[in-house]
Amino acid sequence: MDTLFSQGMVFLVILLLGSRYLEANAAKQLDYFTLALQWPISYCKIHSDRCNLDSMPEVWTIHGLWPSNESKQNNPFCCNNNFDAQQIPQNVRKSLELIWPNLNTDENNTKFWAEQWRKHGSCASKVHGVDNISNYFSKAIELARLYNITKILKKSGITTDKYYLIDNLQNAMMNRTGKTAQISWTNTSCAPGWLSEIWICFDKIFDVIDCPNASKKHREIKYPDKDDSETTPCTNVINSIPENLIKIHILSMMIVWYAMRLGLSVAMLAGIRFQDFVEAEKFDFFTFSLQWPVTFCVNKARCKMSSMPNFWTIHGLCDFFDVSQIPKDVITEMNEKWPNLIINEPNEKFWSTQWKVHGSCAESAPGVQNISQYFTKAVKLAEMYNIKEILRSRNVTEGKNYTISSIQDAMKRNTTRLSKITWSKSKCARNWLYEIRICLDKQFGVINCPNVTKSTLILKYPNKDLQSPQALRCDPPSTGHSSGHLLSPFFFIAFLSFLSSIL
């Protein structure tokens, strides 16, 4: 009994310190607020399986009020899991029903508000004016009314069922706010360039500021209306900086891991559930990512150049993982085509990570509905699209320099579609070709990768003999993705381990 009491006390400390860490971390990460307003018509035409177009309001509605970070990589996220709709005053609730509705017809409004509070609003609890549920939703309504997008656009002569330059939309917003707003649009085969959302950015005292990274573009997009005939069922890709709905905060994972390590049953996890932290939306396409091991291995501390494969290996085909579910013949091929390039780490660890982070999210797609099918499909795709041979057939060989456009052209001659090219940005191996990503629809037909533009930037396609002396002390290749700040949470776990031992 004493042991169970001690374990329970440790878990309570975990929750307390974890909550404080999340709040403190969010406060550090919060640079500004983003008021995201969405055009329901665009949403419903793209997500026709989720909503009824006839019932869609023909005014701009709130998507969310998000604490944001200028780096975009570390936006505060899921800081508090508590939401009580009773804390919203009745008059505020009536306004929310009109200006912040859930556009998914099979879900109620309260569910949408709860999600937005848990993921975003709770991360601003230290900011005056949005420090509780009532204030947060009241502030969002106040801002949406103050900057009424429907009226702002109409005043500038921007009406539905017409095409407009993004520059013109931003000018219309600037006429009212004095600052640059972020314009977001859909980018699909059935709805190319439909105005989707407009984001207005605010400082911590809610004065309008220029949205970071919002640039003017001389491109036409459509402001659709309900009667627009250019509508067919399709999936959407938002050409902007979407909120990440498939993100689990590292500390949340650690809390559950540590509690279960102490022997606590799932029922005793005090209501913490992974689904409270993870929101997986329907995906639109697959990204088959292949990496060049030589570029990966510029950091000799993590890998051994002499043991690196001299061919392109699988990075991933962007939860429980049981390697025994994979047929032995597939494992044999995976050991060759999908190795873990980090020394002293087994291949199974890499495969497990790829399944948990990516593969498990595609279980609704035919052909990759379980672990065996997922990895079998990846191996077959690697055989079908042998990057080294594709490049070599177009005279793109190791040890030489090529423009990104020429590499894309080489890939396109084989796949007939545009691939995404990534490269190392580390100081000692700058602009080394790193990954080539092939995009596929849900039937695994090759499609153009979204947001890929041709570039004359010159990349080196390195071979093992080109390894530079500086690379001996080089950081691993960076492609612009943040790895997060793991140091503090690990010290946090170490402290909890110590606490457990003395109780």
Coordinates of C-alpha atoms in Angstrom, one line a residue:
M1 CA 0.0 0.0 0.0
D2 CA 2.9 2.3 0.9
T3 CA 4.5 1.6 -2.5
L4 CA 1.3 2.4 -4.3
F5 CA 0.9 5.6 -2.3
S6 CA 4.5 6.6 -3.1
Q7 CA 3.9 5.9 -6.8
G8 CA 0.7 8.0 -6.7
M9 CA 2.5 10.9 -5.1
V10 CA 5.3 10.7 -7.7
F11 CA 2.7 10.8 -10.5
L12 CA 1.0 13.9 -8.9
V13 CA 4.4 15.6 -8.8
I14 CA 4.9 14.7 -12.4
L15 CA 1.6 16.3 -13.4
L16 CA 2.3 19.4 -11.3
L17 CA 5.9 20.0 -12.5
G18 CA 5.0 19.0 -16.0
S19 CA 2.2 21.5 -16.1
R20 CA 4.4 24.2 -14.8
Y21 CA 7.1 23.3 -17.3
L22 CA 4.7 23.5 -20.1
E23 CA 3.3 26.9 -19.0
A24 CA 6.8 28.3 -18.4
N25 CA 8.0 27.0 -21.7
A26 CA 5.0 28.4 -23.6
A27 CA 5.5 31.8 -22.0
K28 CA 9.1 31.8 -23.3
Q29 CA 8.0 30.7 -26.8
L30 CA 5.1 33.2 -27.1
D31 CA 6.2 36.2 -29.3
Y32 CA 2.9 37.3 -30.8
F33 CA -0.7 36.2 -31.5
T34 CA -2.2 35.0 -34.7
L35 CA -5.9 35.6 -35.3
A36 CA -6.8 33.0 -38.0
L37 CA -10.0 33.7 -39.9
Q38 CA -11.4 31.3 -42.4
W39 CA -13.7 31.5 -45.5
P40 CA -16.3 28.7 -44.8
I41 CA -17.1 28.3 -48.5
S42 CA -13.5 27.3 -49.4
Y43 CA -13.3 25.0 -46.4
C44 CA -16.6 23.3 -47.3
K45 CA -15.9 22.9 -51.0
I46 CA -12.6 21.2 -50.3
H47 CA -13.9 19.2 -47.3
S48 CA -17.2 18.2 -48.9
D49 CA -17.2 15.0 -46.9
R50 CA -17.3 16.9 -43.6
C51 CA -19.7 19.7 -44.1
N52 CA -22.9 20.9 -45.9
L53 CA -22.3 23.7 -48.3
D54 CA -25.9 25.0 -48.1
S55 CA -25.5 25.5 -44.3
M56 CA -22.2 27.3 -44.5
P57 CA -22.2 31.0 -43.3
E58 CA -21.2 33.5 -46.0
V59 CA -19.1 35.5 -43.6
W60 CA -15.6 35.0 -42.4
T61 CA -15.4 33.0 -39.2
I62 CA -12.8 32.4 -36.6
H63 CA -10.5 29.4 -36.9
G64 CA -8.4 30.3 -33.9
L65 CA -6.5 32.8 -31.8
W66 CA -3.0 31.2 -31.6
P67 CA 0.0 32.1 -29.4
S68 CA 2.8 32.1 -32.0
N69 CA 6.6 32.1 -32.2
E70 CA 8.6 33.9 -34.8
S71 CA 10.7 30.8 -35.5
K72 CA 7.5 28.9 -36.5
Q73 CA 9.2 25.7 -35.3
N74 CA 8.3 26.0 -31.6
N75 CA 4.8 27.4 -31.4
P76 CA 3.3 26.9 -27.9
F77 CA 1.1 23.8 -28.1
C78 CA -1.2 21.8 -25.8
C79 CA -0.2 23.5 -22.6
N80 CA -3.2 22.5 -20.5
N81 CA -5.8 19.8 -21.1
N82 CA -8.6 21.4 -19.0
F83 CA -11.6 22.9 -20.7
D84 CA -14.9 23.8 -19.0
A85 CA -17.5 25.2 -21.4
Q86 CA -19.5 26.4 -18.3
Q87 CA -16.8 29.1 -17.8
I88 CA -17.9 30.8 -21.1
P89 CA -20.6 33.4 -20.3
Q90 CA -23.9 32.9 -22.0
N91 CA -23.6 36.2 -24.0
V92 CA -20.1 35.2 -25.2
R93 CA -21.4 31.7 -26.1
K94 CA -24.1 33.2 -28.3
S95 CA -21.5 35.3 -30.2
L96 CA -19.3 32.2 -30.6
E97 CA -22.1 30.3 -32.2
L98 CA -22.2 32.9 -34.9
I99 CA -18.6 33.9 -35.4
W100 CA -16.7 30.8 -34.3
P101 CA -18.8 27.8 -35.5
N102 CA -17.5 24.3 -36.1
L103 CA -17.7 23.9 -39.9
N104 CA -17.8 20.1 -39.6
T105 CA -21.5 19.3 -39.6
D106 CA -21.1 16.0 -37.6
E107 CA -19.3 17.8 -34.7
N108 CA -20.7 20.3 -32.3
N109 CA -19.3 23.8 -31.7
T110 CA -18.1 23.0 -28.1
K111 CA -15.8 20.3 -29.4
F112 CA -14.1 22.8 -31.7
W113 CA -13.8 25.4 -29.0
A114 CA -12.3 22.8 -26.6
E115 CA -9.7 21.8 -29.2
Q116 CA -8.7 25.4 -29.8
W117 CA -8.4 26.1 -26.1
R118 CA -6.4 23.0 -25.3
K119 CA -4.0 23.4 -28.2
H120 CA -3.7 27.2 -28.2
G121 CA -5.6 29.2 -25.7
S122 CA -4.2 27.5 -22.7
C123 CA -0.7 28.5 -23.8
A124 CA -1.5 32.2 -23.3
S125 CA -2.7 31.9 -19.7
K126 CA 0.1 34.2 -18.5
V127 CA -1.0 37.0 -20.9
H128 CA -3.3 39.7 -19.5
G129 CA -6.6 39.7 -21.3
V130 CA -6.6 36.1 -22.3
D131 CA -5.6 34.5 -19.0
N132 CA -8.7 32.3 -18.6
I133 CA -11.2 30.6 -20.8
S134 CA -13.8 33.4 -20.6
N135 CA -11.2 36.1 -21.4
Y136 CA -9.6 34.1 -24.3
F137 CA -12.9 33.6 -26.2
S138 CA -14.1 37.1 -25.5
K139 CA -10.8 38.6 -26.8
A140 CA -11.1 36.5 -30.0
I141 CA -14.6 37.8 -30.6
E142 CA -13.6 41.3 -29.9
L143 CA -10.7 41.1 -32.4
A144 CA -12.8 39.4 -35.1
R145 CA -15.4 42.1 -34.8
L146 CA -12.9 44.9 -34.8
Y147 CA -11.3 43.5 -38.0
N148 CA -14.3 42.2 -39.9
I149 CA -12.7 40.5 -42.9
T150 CA -16.0 40.4 -44.8
K151 CA -16.5 44.1 -44.6
I152 CA -12.8 44.9 -45.0
L153 CA -12.6 43.1 -48.4
K154 CA -16.0 44.4 -49.6
K155 CA -14.9 48.0 -48.8
S156 CA -11.9 47.5 -51.1
G157 CA -14.2 46.2 -53.9
I158 CA -13.2 42.5 -53.3
T159 CA -16.2 40.3 -53.8
T160 CA -16.7 36.6 -54.2
D161 CA -16.6 34.6 -57.5
K162 CA -13.6 36.6 -58.8
Y163 CA -9.9 36.3 -59.0
Y164 CA -7.5 38.7 -57.2
L165 CA -3.8 39.1 -56.8
I166 CA -2.5 38.2 -53.3
D167 CA -0.9 41.7 -53.3
N168 CA -4.4 43.2 -53.7
L169 CA -5.8 41.2 -50.8
Q170 CA -2.9 42.2 -48.6
N171 CA -3.4 45.9 -49.6
A172 CA -7.0 45.7 -48.7
M173 CA -6.1 44.4 -45.2
M174 CA -3.3 47.0 -44.8
N175 CA -5.8 49.8 -45.6
R176 CA -7.7 48.7 -42.4
T177 CA -4.9 47.4 -40.1
G178 CA -1.9 49.3 -41.3
K179 CA 0.1 46.1 -41.2
T180 CA 0.8 43.0 -43.5
A181 CA -1.6 40.1 -43.0
Q182 CA -0.8 36.5 -44.0
I183 CA -2.9 35.2 -46.9
S184 CA -3.5 31.4 -47.2
W185 CA -5.0 29.5 -50.1
T186 CA -5.7 26.0 -51.2
N187 CA -3.5 24.3 -53.7
T188 CA -5.3 21.4 -55.2
S189 CA -5.9 19.8 -58.6
C190 CA -9.6 20.6 -58.4
A191 CA -9.4 24.0 -56.7
P192 CA -6.1 25.6 -57.7
G193 CA -5.6 28.8 -55.7
W194 CA -8.7 29.3 -53.6
L195 CA -8.6 32.0 -50.9
S196 CA -8.9 30.0 -47.7
E197 CA -7.7 32.0 -44.6
I198 CA -6.5 35.4 -43.6
W199 CA -4.3 35.8 -40.5
I200 CA -3.9 39.0 -38.6
C201 CA -1.0 39.2 -36.1
F202 CA -0.9 41.0 -32.8
D203 CA 1.7 41.7 -30.2
K204 CA 1.1 40.8 -26.5
I205 CA -1.0 43.9 -25.9
F206 CA -3.1 43.1 -29.0
D207 CA -1.9 45.9 -31.2
V208 CA -1.7 44.8 -34.9
I209 CA 1.8 43.9 -36.2
D210 CA 3.2 42.7 -39.5
C211 CA 2.8 38.9 -39.7
P212 CA 6.3 37.4 -39.7
N213 CA 7.3 35.8 -43.0
A214 CA 4.2 37.2 -44.8
S215 CA 5.4 38.3 -48.2
K216 CA 3.5 39.8 -51.1
K217 CA 3.1 37.5 -54.1
H218 CA 2.1 38.5 -57.7
R219 CA -0.3 35.5 -58.0
E220 CA -4.0 35.3 -58.7
I221 CA -6.2 33.3 -56.4
K222 CA -10.0 32.9 -56.4
Y223 CA -12.4 34.1 -53.8
P224 CA -15.1 31.5 -54.3
D225 CA -18.8 31.6 -53.6
K226 CA -21.4 28.9 -53.0
D227 CA -22.5 28.8 -56.7
D228 CA -19.0 28.3 -58.0
S229 CA -19.1 25.6 -60.6
E230 CA -15.4 24.8 -60.3
T231 CA -16.0 22.2 -57.6
T232 CA -15.3 18.6 -57.5
P233 CA -14.6 16.4 -54.4
C234 CA -11.0 16.6 -53.5
T235 CA -8.4 16.9 -50.7
N236 CA -6.6 20.0 -49.8
V237 CA -3.1 21.3 -49.3
I238 CA -3.0 24.7 -47.6
N239 CA -0.2 26.9 -49.1
S240 CA 0.7 28.6 -45.9
I241 CA 2.0 27.8 -42.4
P242 CA -0.7 25.4 -41.1
E243 CA -1.1 24.6 -37.4
N244 CA 0.4 21.2 -36.7
L245 CA -2.3 18.8 -35.8
I246 CA -0.1 15.7 -35.6
K247 CA 2.2 16.9 -32.8
I248 CA 2.8 15.4 -29.4
H249 CA 4.6 17.5 -26.9
I250 CA 7.7 15.6 -25.8
L251 CA 7.0 16.2 -22.1
S252 CA 3.5 14.7 -22.4
M253 CA 5.0 11.6 -23.8
M254 CA 7.6 11.5 -21.0
I255 CA 4.9 11.9 -18.3
V256 CA 2.9 8.9 -19.6
W257 CA 6.1 6.8 -20.2
Y258 CA 7.3 7.5 -16.7
A259 CA 4.0 6.8 -15.0
M260 CA 3.7 3.5 -16.8
R261 CA 7.3 2.6 -15.9
L262 CA 6.3 2.9 -12.3
G263 CA 3.6 0.3 -12.9
L264 CA 0.6 2.5 -12.9
S265 CA -2.3 1.1 -14.9
V266 CA -3.7 3.0 -17.9
A267 CA -6.9 3.6 -15.8
M268 CA -4.8 5.5 -13.2
L269 CA -3.2 8.0 -15.6
A270 CA -5.6 10.7 -14.2
G271 CA -7.4 11.2 -17.5
I272 CA -4.3 11.8 -19.6
R273 CA -5.0 10.2 -23.0
F274 CA -2.9 10.4 -26.1
Q275 CA -5.9 11.5 -28.1
D276 CA -6.0 14.7 -26.0
F277 CA -2.6 15.6 -27.4
V278 CA -2.8 14.2 -30.9
E279 CA -5.3 15.3 -33.6
A280 CA -4.7 13.4 -36.8
E281 CA -6.5 14.9 -39.8
K282 CA -7.1 13.1 -43.0
F283 CA -3.9 13.2 -45.0
D284 CA -3.8 14.3 -48.6
F285 CA -0.8 12.4 -50.1
F286 CA 2.3 10.3 -49.4
T287 CA 5.8 11.6 -49.4
F288 CA 8.3 8.9 -50.2
S289 CA 11.6 10.2 -48.9
L290 CA 15.0 8.8 -49.9
Q291 CA 18.3 10.0 -48.4
W292 CA 21.9 10.1 -49.6
P293 CA 24.0 8.4 -46.8
V294 CA 27.2 10.2 -47.7
T295 CA 25.6 13.6 -46.9
F296 CA 24.0 12.3 -43.7
C297 CA 27.4 11.0 -42.6
V298 CA 29.1 14.4 -42.6
N299 CA 28.9 14.0 -38.8
K300 CA 31.4 11.2 -38.0
A301 CA 30.3 11.1 -34.4
R302 CA 27.0 9.5 -35.4
C303 CA 28.0 7.3 -38.3
K304 CA 31.0 5.7 -40.0
M305 CA 31.6 6.8 -43.5
S306 CA 33.3 3.5 -44.6
S307 CA 30.2 1.6 -43.7
M308 CA 27.7 3.9 -45.4
P309 CA 25.8 2.4 -48.3
N310 CA 26.7 3.8 -51.7
F311 CA 23.1 4.0 -52.8
W312 CA 20.0 5.9 -51.9
T313 CA 18.3 4.5 -48.8
I314 CA 14.7 5.0 -47.5
H315 CA 14.2 7.7 -44.9
G316 CA 10.5 7.2 -44.6
L317 CA 7.1 7.0 -46.1
C318 CA 5.6 10.1 -44.8
D319 CA 1.1 3.1 -31.6
F320 CA 2.6 0.0 -31.3
F321 CA 5.4 -1.5 -33.3
D322 CA 6.0 -5.2 -33.5
V323 CA 8.8 -6.1 -35.9
S324 CA 7.6 -9.7 -35.9
Q325 CA 4.6 -8.6 -38.0
I326 CA 6.9 -7.9 -40.9
P327 CA 7.6 -10.9 -43.2
K328 CA 11.2 -12.1 -43.0
D329 CA 11.8 -11.6 -46.7
V330 CA 10.7 -8.0 -46.3
I331 CA 13.0 -7.5 -43.3
T332 CA 15.9 -8.8 -45.3
E333 CA 15.2 -6.1 -48.0
M334 CA 14.6 -3.4 -45.3
N335 CA 18.0 -4.1 -43.8
E336 CA 19.5 -3.2 -47.1
K337 CA 17.2 -0.5 -48.4
W338 CA 16.1 1.1 -45.1
P339 CA 19.1 1.0 -42.7
N340 CA 19.6 3.1 -39.6
L341 CA 22.6 5.3 -40.6
I342 CA 23.4 6.1 -36.9
I343 CA 26.0 3.8 -35.5
N344 CA 25.1 1.7 -32.4
E345 CA 21.4 2.0 -33.1
P346 CA 19.5 -1.0 -34.5
N347 CA 17.5 -0.8 -37.7
E348 CA 14.4 -1.7 -35.7
K349 CA 14.6 1.5 -33.8
F350 CA 14.5 3.6 -37.0
W351 CA 11.7 1.5 -38.4
S352 CA 9.7 1.8 -35.2
T353 CA 10.1 5.6 -35.2
Q354 CA 9.0 5.8 -38.8
W355 CA 5.9 3.7 -38.2
K356 CA 4.8 5.5 -35.1
V357 CA 5.4 9.0 -36.5
H358 CA 4.2 8.3 -40.1
G359 CA 3.0 4.9 -41.0
S360 CA 0.4 4.5 -38.3
C361 CA -1.3 7.7 -39.6
A362 CA -2.0 6.0 -43.0
E363 CA -3.9 3.0 -41.7
S364 CA -7.0 4.2 -43.6
A365 CA -5.2 3.9 -47.0
P366 CA -5.5 0.7 -49.0
G367 CA -2.2 -1.1 -49.2
V368 CA -0.6 0.3 -46.1
Q369 CA -3.2 -0.6 -43.5
N370 CA -0.9 -2.5 -41.1
I371 CA 2.8 -2.7 -40.3
S372 CA 3.5 -5.5 -42.8
Q373 CA 1.8 -3.7 -45.7
Y374 CA 3.4 -0.4 -44.9
F375 CA 7.0 -1.6 -45.0
T376 CA 6.4 -3.9 -47.9
K377 CA 5.0 -1.0 -49.9
A378 CA 8.0 1.2 -49.0
V379 CA 10.4 -1.5 -50.1
K380 CA 8.6 -1.9 -53.4
L381 CA 8.6 1.8 -54.0
A382 CA 12.3 1.9 -53.4
E383 CA 12.8 -0.8 -56.0
M384 CA 10.5 1.0 -58.5
Y385 CA 12.2 4.4 -58.0
N386 CA 15.9 3.6 -57.8
I387 CA 17.2 7.1 -57.3
K388 CA 20.8 6.4 -58.1
E389 CA 20.0 4.7 -61.4
I390 CA 17.4 7.4 -62.3
L391 CA 20.0 10.1 -61.8
R392 CA 22.8 8.1 -63.5
S393 CA 20.6 7.5 -66.5
R394 CA 20.4 11.3 -66.9
N395 CA 24.2 11.7 -66.4
V396 CA 23.8 13.0 -62.8
T397 CA 26.6 11.2 -61.0
E398 CA 28.4 11.5 -57.7
G399 CA 31.3 13.8 -57.2
K400 CA 29.9 16.7 -59.3
N401 CA 27.8 19.8 -58.9
Y402 CA 24.3 20.2 -60.3
T403 CA 21.5 22.8 -60.1
I404 CA 18.4 21.8 -58.3
S405 CA 16.5 22.3 -61.5
S406 CA 18.7 19.8 -63.3
I407 CA 18.2 17.2 -60.6
Q408 CA 14.4 17.8 -60.7
D409 CA 14.5 17.4 -64.5
A410 CA 16.3 14.1 -64.2
M411 CA 13.7 12.8 -61.8
K412 CA 10.8 14.2 -63.8
R413 CA 12.0 12.3 -67.0
N414 CA 11.5 9.1 -65.0
T415 CA 8.4 9.9 -62.9
T416 CA 6.9 12.6 -65.1
R417 CA 6.2 14.7 -61.9
L418 CA 8.1 17.2 -59.8
S419 CA 10.1 15.8 -56.8
K420 CA 11.2 17.8 -53.8
I421 CA 15.0 18.2 -53.4
T422 CA 16.5 18.9 -50.0
W423 CA 20.1 19.6 -49.1
S424 CA 22.5 20.0 -46.1
K425 CA 22.8 23.4 -44.6
S426 CA 25.6 22.7 -42.2
K427 CA 28.7 24.9 -42.4
C428 CA 31.1 22.2 -43.5
A429 CA 28.8 20.6 -46.1
R430 CA 26.8 23.5 -47.3
N431 CA 24.5 22.7 -50.2
W432 CA 25.2 19.0 -50.4
L433 CA 22.4 17.0 -51.9
Y434 CA 20.7 15.2 -49.1
E435 CA 17.2 13.9 -49.8
I436 CA 14.9 13.4 -52.8
R437 CA 11.2 13.1 -52.0
I438 CA 8.6 11.6 -54.4
C439 CA 5.0 12.4 -53.8
L440 CA 2.2 9.9 -54.4
D441 CA -1.5 10.0 -54.2
K442 CA -3.5 7.5 -52.1
Q443 CA -3.4 5.0 -54.9
F444 CA 0.4 5.5 -55.0
G445 CA 0.4 7.2 -58.4
V446 CA 3.1 9.8 -58.6
I447 CA 2.0 13.4 -58.3
N448 CA 3.7 16.8 -58.3
C449 CA 5.0 17.6 -54.8
P450 CA 3.2 20.7 -53.6
N451 CA 5.1 24.0 -53.2
V452 CA 8.1 22.8 -55.2
T453 CA 9.7 25.5 -57.3
K454 CA 12.7 25.2 -59.6
S455 CA 15.9 26.8 -58.5
T456 CA 19.3 27.5 -60.0
L457 CA 21.0 26.9 -56.7
I458 CA 24.0 24.6 -57.2
L459 CA 24.3 21.5 -55.0
K460 CA 27.1 19.0 -54.6
Y461 CA 26.3 15.4 -55.1
P462 CA 29.1 14.0 -52.9
N463 CA 30.7 10.7 -52.8
K464 CA 32.7 9.1 -50.0
D465 CA 36.0 10.4 -51.4
L466 CA 34.8 14.0 -51.3
Q467 CA 34.5 13.9 -47.5
S468 CA 36.1 17.2 -46.4
P469 CA 38.5 17.4 -43.4
Q470 CA 36.1 19.8 -41.7
A471 CA 33.3 17.2 -41.8
L472 CA 35.2 15.3 -39.1
R473 CA 33.9 17.9 -36.6
C474 CA 30.6 18.7 -38.4
D475 CA 27.1 18.9 -37.1
P476 CA 24.6 16.5 -38.8
P477 CA 23.0 17.9 -41.9
S478 CA 20.1 20.3 -41.3
T479 CA 17.3 20.8 -43.7
G480 CA 15.6 23.5 -41.7
H481 CA 13.6 21.2 -39.3
S482 CA 13.9 21.9 -35.6
S483 CA 14.8 19.0 -33.3
G484 CA 13.3 20.8 -30.3
H485 CA 14.8 21.5 -26.9
L486 CA 15.1 18.2 -25.2
L487 CA 17.7 19.0 -22.5
S488 CA 15.2 20.5 -19.9
P489 CA 12.7 17.6 -20.2
F490 CA 15.5 15.0 -19.7
F491 CA 16.8 16.7 -16.6
F492 CA 13.2 16.9 -15.5
I493 CA 12.8 13.1 -15.9
A494 CA 16.1 12.5 -14.1
F495 CA 14.8 14.5 -11.2
L496 CA 11.6 12.5 -11.0
S497 CA 13.6 9.3 -11.1
F498 CA 15.5 10.5 -8.0
L499 CA 12.3 11.5 -6.3
S500 CA 10.8 8.1 -6.9
S501 CA 13.8 6.4 -5.3
I502 CA 13.6 8.3 -2.1
L503 CA 9.8 8.0 -1.6

